[in-house]
Coordinates of C-alpha atoms and ligand atoms in Angstrom, one line a residue:
M1 CA 1.9 -26.6 -3.1
R2 CA 3.6 -24.4 -5.7
F3 CA 7.2 -23.9 -6.5
R4 CA 9.5 -21.5 -8.3
R5 CA 13.0 -22.2 -9.4
L6 CA 15.3 -19.6 -7.9
P7 CA 16.5 -17.2 -10.6
W8 CA 19.9 -17.0 -8.9
D9 CA 20.3 -20.8 -8.5
R10 CA 18.3 -22.9 -11.0
E11 CA 19.0 -26.1 -9.0
R12 CA 16.9 -25.0 -6.1
A13 CA 13.3 -23.8 -5.7
F14 CA 11.1 -21.7 -3.5
V15 CA 8.3 -24.0 -2.4
S16 CA 5.1 -22.6 -0.8
S17 CA 2.0 -24.0 0.8
M18 CA -1.5 -22.6 0.1
A19 CA -1.3 -20.7 3.4
G20 CA 2.1 -19.1 2.5
D21 CA 4.5 -21.2 4.5
W22 CA 7.6 -21.8 2.5
L23 CA 11.1 -23.2 2.3
L24 CA 14.0 -23.4 -0.2
M25 CA 14.7 -26.9 -1.6
D26 CA 17.1 -28.6 -4.0
M27 CA 15.3 -29.5 -7.2
G28 CA 16.4 -33.1 -6.7
D29 CA 14.7 -33.3 -3.3
L30 CA 11.6 -31.6 -4.6
E31 CA 11.3 -34.2 -7.4
R32 CA 11.8 -37.0 -4.9
F33 CA 9.2 -35.5 -2.6
I34 CA 6.7 -35.2 -5.5
R35 CA 7.3 -38.8 -6.5
H36 CA 6.7 -39.9 -2.9
E37 CA 10.3 -41.1 -2.7
L38 CA 11.4 -38.9 0.2
A39 CA 11.8 -40.9 3.4
A40 CA 9.1 -40.0 5.9
D41 CA 11.6 -40.1 8.7
S42 CA 14.0 -37.7 7.0
P43 CA 14.7 -34.2 8.5
L44 CA 13.6 -32.6 5.3
F45 CA 10.2 -34.4 5.5
A46 CA 9.8 -33.1 9.0
D47 CA 10.5 -29.6 7.8
L48 CA 7.9 -30.0 5.0
Q49 CA 5.4 -31.2 7.6
A50 CA 6.1 -28.3 9.9
R51 CA 5.4 -25.9 7.0
H52 CA 2.1 -27.7 6.1
L53 CA 3.6 -28.9 2.8
A54 CA 3.3 -32.6 3.7
I55 CA 1.2 -34.8 5.9
G56 CA 2.8 -38.0 7.1
G57 CA -0.4 -39.8 7.8
T58 CA -3.9 -38.7 8.8
H59 CA -3.6 -40.6 12.1
Q60 CA -0.9 -38.2 13.3
S61 CA -1.8 -34.9 11.6
T62 CA -4.8 -32.9 10.4
L63 CA -5.4 -30.0 8.1
A64 CA -6.5 -27.8 11.0
P65 CA -3.2 -25.9 11.4
L66 CA -3.1 -25.2 7.7
F67 CA -6.7 -23.8 7.7
S68 CA -6.0 -21.8 10.8
Q69 CA -2.9 -20.2 9.1
Y70 CA -4.9 -19.5 6.0
R71 CA -7.6 -17.8 8.1
S72 CA -5.0 -15.6 9.8
R73 CA -3.5 -14.6 6.5
K74 CA -6.9 -13.6 5.0
S75 CA -8.1 -12.0 8.3
Y76 CA -8.4 -8.7 6.5
L77 CA -11.6 -10.0 5.0
I78 CA -13.4 -10.1 8.4
G79 CA -15.6 -7.1 9.0
G80 CA -15.4 -5.6 5.6
P81 CA -13.7 -2.3 4.7
A82 CA -11.6 -0.8 7.4
L83 CA -10.2 2.1 5.4
H84 CA -12.6 4.9 4.5
I85 CA -11.3 7.8 2.5
F86 CA -13.1 11.1 2.4
V87 CA -12.1 13.4 -0.5
V88 CA -13.0 16.8 0.9
S89 CA -11.7 18.9 -2.0
L90 CA -10.1 18.5 -5.3
R91 CA -8.4 21.9 -5.0
C92 CA -4.6 21.9 -4.7
H93 CA -1.8 24.5 -4.8
H94 CA 0.4 22.2 -6.8
T95 CA 0.6 21.4 -10.5
C96 CA 2.6 18.1 -10.4
N97 CA 3.2 16.4 -13.7
Y98 CA 2.6 13.0 -12.3
C99 CA -0.4 13.8 -10.2
Q100 CA -2.9 10.9 -10.1
V101 CA -5.7 13.2 -9.0
S102 CA -7.8 15.5 -11.2
R103 CA -6.7 18.5 -9.1
Q104 CA -8.4 21.9 -9.5
Q105 CA -7.3 25.5 -8.9
T106 CA -7.3 26.7 -5.4
N107 CA -10.3 29.0 -5.9
A108 CA -12.6 26.4 -7.5
A109 CA -14.8 25.9 -4.4
S110 CA -17.3 23.9 -6.5
F111 CA -14.8 21.0 -6.1
D112 CA -15.4 20.8 -2.4
I113 CA -17.6 18.2 -0.7
T114 CA -20.9 19.6 0.5
G115 CA -22.3 19.2 4.0
H116 CA -25.2 17.2 2.7
H117 CA -22.9 14.7 1.0
A118 CA -20.6 14.6 4.0
R119 CA -23.5 13.7 6.4
Q120 CA -24.7 10.9 4.0
A121 CA -21.2 9.5 3.7
V122 CA -20.9 9.3 7.5
D123 CA -24.2 7.4 7.7
R124 CA -22.9 5.0 5.1
L125 CA -19.6 4.6 7.0
F126 CA -21.4 3.2 10.0
E127 CA -23.4 0.7 7.9
W128 CA -20.1 -1.2 7.5
P129 CA -19.7 -3.7 10.4
N130 CA -15.9 -3.3 10.9
P131 CA -15.1 -2.6 14.6
E132 CA -11.9 -0.8 13.6
L133 CA -12.3 2.1 11.2
T134 CA -9.5 4.2 9.7
I135 CA -10.9 7.5 8.4
E136 CA -8.5 9.3 6.0
F137 CA -9.0 12.8 4.6
Q138 CA -7.6 13.4 1.2
G139 CA -7.7 15.7 -1.8
G140 CA -6.5 17.6 -3.7
E141 CA -5.4 19.3 -0.6
P142 CA -7.7 18.6 2.3
L143 CA -6.4 21.6 4.3
L144 CA -8.1 23.8 1.7
N145 CA -11.5 22.6 3.0
F146 CA -10.6 22.1 6.6
E147 CA -14.1 23.1 7.7
Q148 CA -15.4 19.8 6.3
V149 CA -12.5 17.8 7.8
M150 CA -13.7 19.2 11.2
T151 CA -17.4 18.7 10.4
I152 CA -17.0 15.1 9.3
T153 CA -14.7 14.2 12.2
N154 CA -17.1 15.7 14.7
L155 CA -20.0 13.9 13.1
I156 CA -18.1 10.6 13.3
V157 CA -17.0 11.1 16.9
E158 CA -20.5 12.0 18.0
R159 CA -22.1 9.0 16.3
N160 CA -19.4 6.8 17.7
R161 CA -20.5 7.5 21.2
A162 CA -23.2 4.9 20.6
E163 CA -21.4 2.8 18.0
K164 CA -18.2 2.3 20.1
R165 CA -15.9 1.5 17.2
S166 CA -12.2 1.9 17.4
L167 CA -11.4 5.0 15.3
R168 CA -8.2 6.2 13.7
F169 CA -8.0 9.5 11.8
V170 CA -5.4 10.3 9.1
L171 CA -4.8 13.4 7.1
A172 CA -3.0 13.0 3.7
S173 CA -1.8 16.5 3.0
T174 CA 1.1 18.6 1.8
L175 CA 1.0 20.1 5.3
H176 CA 1.7 23.5 3.8
D177 CA 0.4 26.4 5.8
L178 CA -0.8 24.3 8.8
T179 CA -2.2 26.7 11.4
D180 CA -2.1 26.4 15.2
F181 CA -5.9 26.1 15.1
Q182 CA -5.7 23.2 12.7
L183 CA -3.0 21.5 14.7
D184 CA -5.0 21.8 17.9
F185 CA -8.0 20.1 16.2
L186 CA -5.7 17.4 14.8
A187 CA -4.1 16.8 18.2
E188 CA -7.5 16.6 19.9
H189 CA -8.5 13.7 17.7
R190 CA -5.0 12.1 17.6
F191 CA -4.7 12.4 13.8
K192 CA -1.8 10.8 11.9
L193 CA -0.4 12.9 9.2
S194 CA 0.8 11.5 5.9
T195 CA 2.6 13.8 3.5
S196 CA 4.7 13.6 0.3
L197 CA 8.4 14.3 0.3
D198 CA 10.2 13.3 -2.9
G199 CA 13.8 13.8 -1.7
P200 CA 16.3 16.7 -1.6
E201 CA 15.0 20.2 -2.2
W202 CA 16.0 20.4 -5.9
L203 CA 14.2 17.1 -6.6
H204 CA 11.1 17.8 -4.6
N205 CA 10.6 21.2 -6.1
A206 CA 11.2 20.0 -9.6
N207 CA 8.6 17.2 -9.1
R208 CA 6.1 19.4 -7.3
P209 CA 5.9 22.8 -8.9
R210 CA 3.8 25.5 -7.1
P211 CA 3.9 29.3 -7.2
G212 CA 6.9 30.5 -5.3
R213 CA 8.8 27.2 -6.0
D214 CA 9.0 26.6 -2.3
S215 CA 7.1 23.3 -1.9
Y216 CA 10.1 21.6 -0.2
E217 CA 10.5 24.4 2.4
R218 CA 6.8 24.4 3.2
T219 CA 6.6 20.7 3.4
V220 CA 9.6 20.5 5.8
R221 CA 8.0 23.3 7.9
G222 CA 4.7 21.3 8.0
I223 CA 6.5 18.1 9.0
D224 CA 8.3 19.9 11.8
A225 CA 5.1 21.6 13.0
G226 CA 3.2 18.3 12.9
R227 CA 5.8 16.4 14.8
R228 CA 6.2 19.1 17.5
R229 CA 2.4 19.2 18.1
L230 CA 1.4 15.5 17.5
G231 CA 4.6 13.6 18.2
D232 CA 7.4 12.2 16.1
D233 CA 5.5 9.0 15.2
A234 CA 2.4 10.9 14.0
V235 CA 4.0 12.1 10.8
S236 CA 5.0 9.9 7.9
A237 CA 6.1 10.8 4.4
L238 CA 5.9 9.0 1.0
T239 CA 8.0 9.6 -2.1
T240 CA 6.9 9.5 -5.6
L241 CA 9.6 8.5 -8.0
T242 CA 10.0 10.3 -11.3
R243 CA 12.6 9.5 -13.9
R244 CA 15.0 12.0 -12.4
S245 CA 14.7 10.3 -9.0
L246 CA 16.1 7.0 -10.3
D247 CA 19.6 8.4 -10.5
V248 CA 19.7 9.5 -6.8
P249 CA 18.5 6.7 -4.5
E250 CA 21.1 7.5 -1.9
A251 CA 20.3 11.2 -1.9
I252 CA 16.5 10.5 -1.4
I253 CA 17.2 8.2 1.6
D254 CA 19.8 10.6 3.1
E255 CA 17.2 13.4 2.9
Y256 CA 14.8 11.3 5.0
R257 CA 17.5 10.6 7.5
K258 CA 18.4 14.3 7.7
L259 CA 14.8 15.1 8.6
G260 CA 14.7 12.3 11.3
L261 CA 12.2 10.1 9.5
N262 CA 12.6 6.4 10.2
S263 CA 10.5 5.0 7.3
I264 CA 10.5 5.7 3.6
S265 CA 8.2 4.5 0.9
L266 CA 9.8 4.2 -2.6
R267 CA 6.7 3.9 -4.7
P268 CA 6.7 3.9 -8.5
L269 CA 4.6 6.2 -10.6
S270 CA 1.0 5.1 -10.9
P271 CA -0.7 4.7 -14.3
Y272 CA -3.6 7.1 -13.6
G273 CA -4.8 10.6 -14.1
F274 CA -2.2 13.2 -15.1
A275 CA 0.5 10.5 -14.5
R276 CA -0.7 8.7 -17.6
K277 CA -0.7 11.9 -19.7
T278 CA 2.9 12.8 -18.7
A279 CA 4.3 9.2 -18.6
E280 CA 6.6 9.8 -21.5
R281 CA 8.4 12.6 -19.7
T282 CA 8.3 11.3 -16.1
G283 CA 7.9 7.6 -16.5
Y284 CA 10.3 4.6 -16.6
S285 CA 10.1 0.9 -17.1
T286 CA 9.6 -1.6 -14.3
N287 CA 13.2 -3.0 -14.9
E288 CA 14.6 0.5 -14.4
Y289 CA 12.5 0.8 -11.2
L290 CA 13.8 -2.6 -9.9
A291 CA 17.4 -1.5 -10.7
F292 CA 16.8 1.7 -8.7
Y293 CA 15.2 -0.3 -5.9
K294 CA 18.2 -2.6 -5.6
K295 CA 20.6 0.3 -5.1
A296 CA 18.2 2.0 -2.7
F297 CA 17.8 -1.2 -0.6
E298 CA 21.6 -1.6 -0.3
H299 CA 21.9 2.0 0.8
L300 CA 19.2 1.5 3.4
I301 CA 21.0 -1.6 4.8
A302 CA 24.2 0.6 5.1
V303 CA 22.2 3.4 6.8
N304 CA 20.8 0.9 9.3
K305 CA 24.2 -0.6 10.0
S306 CA 25.6 2.9 10.7
G307 CA 23.2 3.0 13.6
Y308 CA 20.2 4.9 12.1
P309 CA 17.0 2.8 11.9
M310 CA 15.0 3.2 8.8
D311 CA 12.8 0.8 6.8
E312 CA 11.3 0.9 3.3
S313 CA 7.6 0.3 3.8
Y314 CA 6.9 -1.9 0.8
A315 CA 9.9 -4.1 1.6
S316 CA 8.6 -4.4 5.1
L317 CA 5.2 -5.4 3.8
L318 CA 6.7 -8.2 1.5
L319 CA 8.9 -9.3 4.3
S320 CA 6.0 -9.5 6.7
Q321 CA 4.3 -11.7 4.1
L322 CA 7.4 -13.9 4.0
F323 CA 8.1 -14.1 7.8
T324 CA 4.6 -14.0 9.4
S325 CA 1.2 -15.4 8.6
F326 CA -0.8 -12.4 9.6
G327 CA -3.1 -10.3 7.4
H328 CA -1.9 -6.8 6.6
G329 CA -3.4 -3.3 6.1
Y330 CA -2.2 -2.7 2.6
V331 CA -5.2 -2.9 0.3
D332 CA -3.3 -3.1 -3.1
L333 CA -1.6 -6.4 -2.3
R334 CA -4.6 -8.5 -1.2
S335 CA -6.4 -11.5 -2.6
P336 CA -9.4 -11.2 -2.7
S337 CA -8.7 -7.7 -3.9
G338 CA -8.7 -4.9 -1.3
A339 CA -10.7 -2.6 -3.6
G340 CA -14.2 -2.4 -2.2
L341 CA -13.5 -5.2 0.3
G342 CA -10.8 -3.3 2.2
A343 CA -11.3 0.3 1.3
I344 CA -14.1 2.7 0.2
I345 CA -13.7 6.2 -1.2
Y346 CA -16.3 8.9 -0.7
D347 CA -15.6 11.5 -3.4
Y348 CA -16.2 15.3 -3.1
D349 CA -19.3 15.0 -5.4
G350 CA -21.0 12.2 -3.5
R351 CA -19.9 9.4 -5.8
V352 CA -18.4 6.3 -4.2
Y353 CA -15.5 4.2 -5.4
P354 CA -13.8 1.0 -4.3
S355 CA -10.3 2.5 -4.5
D356 CA -8.5 5.7 -5.1
E357 CA -7.5 4.4 -8.5
A358 CA -11.2 3.8 -9.5
R359 CA -11.8 7.4 -8.6
M360 CA -8.9 8.5 -10.9
L361 CA -10.3 6.5 -13.7
A362 CA -13.7 8.1 -13.3
A363 CA -12.0 11.5 -13.3
M364 CA -10.6 10.5 -16.7
G365 CA -14.2 9.7 -17.9
D366 CA -14.2 5.9 -17.3
H367 CA -16.9 5.0 -14.7
S368 CA -16.5 1.2 -14.9
F369 CA -15.6 1.0 -11.2
S370 CA -18.1 3.5 -9.7
L371 CA -20.0 1.8 -7.0
G372 CA -22.8 4.4 -6.7
D373 CA -23.4 7.4 -4.5
V374 CA -23.7 8.2 -0.9
S375 CA -27.5 8.4 -1.0
Q376 CA -27.7 4.7 -1.6
P377 CA -27.3 2.0 1.0
I378 CA -24.1 -0.1 0.9
S379 CA -26.1 -3.1 -0.2
S380 CA -26.6 -1.5 -3.6
W381 CA -22.9 -0.8 -3.9
L382 CA -22.1 -4.4 -3.1
S383 CA -24.5 -5.6 -5.8
S384 CA -23.2 -3.0 -8.4
P385 CA -21.7 -4.1 -11.8
A386 CA -18.4 -2.6 -10.6
M387 CA -18.3 -5.0 -7.6
S388 CA -19.0 -8.0 -9.8
L389 CA -16.1 -7.0 -12.0
L390 CA -13.9 -6.7 -9.0
L391 CA -14.9 -10.0 -7.4
G392 CA -14.7 -11.8 -10.8
A393 CA -11.1 -10.7 -11.3
G394 CA -10.0 -10.1 -7.7
V395 CA -9.0 -13.5 -6.5
A396 CA -5.3 -14.0 -7.4
E397 CA -5.4 -17.8 -6.7
A398 CA -7.9 -18.1 -9.5
L399 CA -6.2 -15.9 -12.1
P400 CA -4.2 -17.3 -15.1
T401 CA -0.5 -17.5 -14.2
C402 CA -1.0 -16.4 -10.6
A403 CA -2.8 -19.7 -9.9
D404 CA 0.5 -21.5 -10.5
C405 CA 2.8 -18.9 -9.0
A406 CA 4.6 -19.9 -5.7
Y407 CA 4.3 -16.3 -4.5
V408 CA 0.5 -16.2 -4.8
P409 CA -0.3 -16.8 -1.1
L410 CA 1.8 -13.7 -0.4
C411 CA 0.7 -11.5 -3.4
G412 CA -2.5 -9.8 -4.5
A413 CA -4.7 -9.3 -7.5
D414 CA -5.3 -5.5 -8.1
P415 CA -7.9 -5.7 -10.9
I416 CA -8.2 -2.0 -11.3
E417 CA -4.5 -1.5 -12.0
H418 CA -4.7 -4.3 -14.6
Y419 CA -7.8 -2.6 -16.1
A420 CA -6.0 0.8 -16.2
R421 CA -2.8 -0.6 -17.8
Q422 CA -4.1 -3.5 -19.9
G423 CA -7.7 -2.8 -20.5
D424 CA -8.9 -5.9 -18.7
P425 CA -9.4 -6.5 -14.9
V426 CA -8.1 -10.1 -15.1
G427 CA -5.0 -8.9 -16.9
H428 CA -2.1 -10.7 -18.5
R429 CA 0.6 -11.5 -15.9
P430 CA 3.5 -12.2 -18.3
T431 CA 3.2 -8.6 -19.5
S432 CA 1.9 -7.0 -16.3
D433 CA 4.0 -4.3 -14.6
F434 CA 2.2 -5.2 -11.3
C435 CA 3.4 -8.8 -11.6
K436 CA 6.9 -7.9 -12.8
R437 CA 7.4 -5.5 -9.9
N438 CA 6.1 -7.9 -7.2
L439 CA 7.9 -10.9 -8.7
G440 CA 11.1 -8.9 -9.0
L441 CA 10.8 -7.6 -5.4
F442 CA 10.1 -11.0 -3.9
D443 CA 13.1 -12.5 -5.7
L444 CA 15.3 -9.6 -4.7
L445 CA 14.4 -9.8 -1.0
L446 CA 14.7 -13.6 -0.9
E447 CA 18.1 -13.6 -2.6
R448 CA 19.3 -10.7 -0.5
Y449 CA 18.1 -12.5 2.7
E450 CA 19.7 -15.8 1.7
L451 CA 23.1 -14.2 1.0
A452 CA 23.0 -11.8 3.9
D453 CA 25.2 -11.9 7.0
R454 CA 23.6 -12.5 10.4
A455 CA 23.1 -8.8 11.2
T456 CA 21.4 -8.1 7.9
K457 CA 19.2 -11.2 8.2
R458 CA 18.1 -10.0 11.7
L459 CA 17.4 -6.5 10.3
M460 CA 15.2 -7.8 7.5
E461 CA 13.3 -10.1 9.9
S462 CA 12.7 -7.1 12.2
W463 CA 11.2 -5.1 9.3
G464 CA 8.9 -8.0 8.5
T465 CA 7.7 -8.6 12.0
R466 CA 6.9 -5.1 13.2
R467 CA 4.1 -4.4 10.8
N468 CA 0.5 -4.8 11.8
S469 CA -2.9 -4.9 10.2
T470 CA -3.8 -1.3 10.5
P471 CA -4.8 0.1 7.1
E472 CA -2.0 2.0 5.4
P473 CA -2.6 5.7 4.7
C474 CA -3.5 5.7 1.0
D475 CA -0.7 6.0 -1.5
V476 CA -1.8 9.2 -3.1
A477 CA 0.2 12.2 -4.3
A478 CA -0.6 14.8 -1.7
Ligands
LIG1 S1 1.0 -11.1 -9.7 FE1 2.8 -12.2 -10.5 S2 4.1 -12.5 -8.6 FE2 2.0 -12.0 -7.9 S3 1.0 -14.0 -7.7 FE3 0.5 -13.3 -9.8 S4 2.1 -14.3 -11.0 FE4 2.8 -14.4 -8.9

């Protein structure tokens, strides 16, 4: 077991088992328990047993429930990658400062995937054994090469007649200029649409410049068209937060409410691609992000209490880790790392990466995490130097600092982010933004839950229990 003194009450601790069961205890009780001085017939000892933190005697209990729980929590490992991202074009209409992608001008067709690479990528896709595959199309702007979106989808559907996997298609797009023809095709294959909406019109257009300065208007039109044709639940949106966003958490959430969206993702800027070059202008510290998040969270609670249901997707993910023992579909918060084990990216030029972030690094000239290309069998990707790097640094339970952290059963490793920010896939947690953010958010949610009234507690529990293990649409700036 591991423990962490509560930052808001130093006389108590969060105590967790290796499978992620937990409870809050007085430090005095914890010390008595560790010294074997806690009475075996006390209610607290029974509580510790129920959470697999103690065994009263081998005659009356076994480790089987603990292992079973551990297996459920790591169930995302079974079957290999479920999320397969096809980058069909790097072309994009936008020139966002914080873009993670090496976007290209709209007429640069040499940055589109070729039919040859697309066919090879589909062959590779079916080499993976996972019975449930999420296929996400991404860019740049995938609608600029919709022909290949259709070709790849049709190839996969055709091949799946014999394979009989469960398929889920996602399009990560600005949704600008969606045509009826495209919507018909997306509806036929029950696509989910994932777009980017940064908040009110002034903020979205400032963050996402494009000729005509009408990105917001086009996005809203696209969301509307997508929902009318594919259903309300088929369209989701993500925000990217720049420095100017941090002053207006309420306005961002209210915009989502105005548009009838019931989920928001308040994600911080990523350290890749153009985002790194413009970090001085658009970036902020993790402490500033956490202060923003706290305000946003309070506003979300108020919005829910006013009768409008809306969750924040990362809070829901962390709460699902706290309140359930199931695996989850979010590849960036896994141990072993989700990169390469949970997701694979097939780039427009036939190169293959274990995560979108690895692709961003390659676009910046650093190929440390390139697995190979689509002409090679997946066995050669799995034995690549990049995969060795990921596996060596991808098990949080074995990393310095994480190994002793009480949140580790609920947290992840993300070696590529640590490599990008700190130059080393193992990383240094005391100065890691990834760690500071997750530690800060776990603390915030736990403290908020503990101090909450009944209604707020129920609300937070409901966020945590309605998530499932379907892979999340990738967090990329569309
Ligand atoms: S990254 Fe930080 S919060 Fe997460 S397990 Fe490691 S030390 Fe704990």
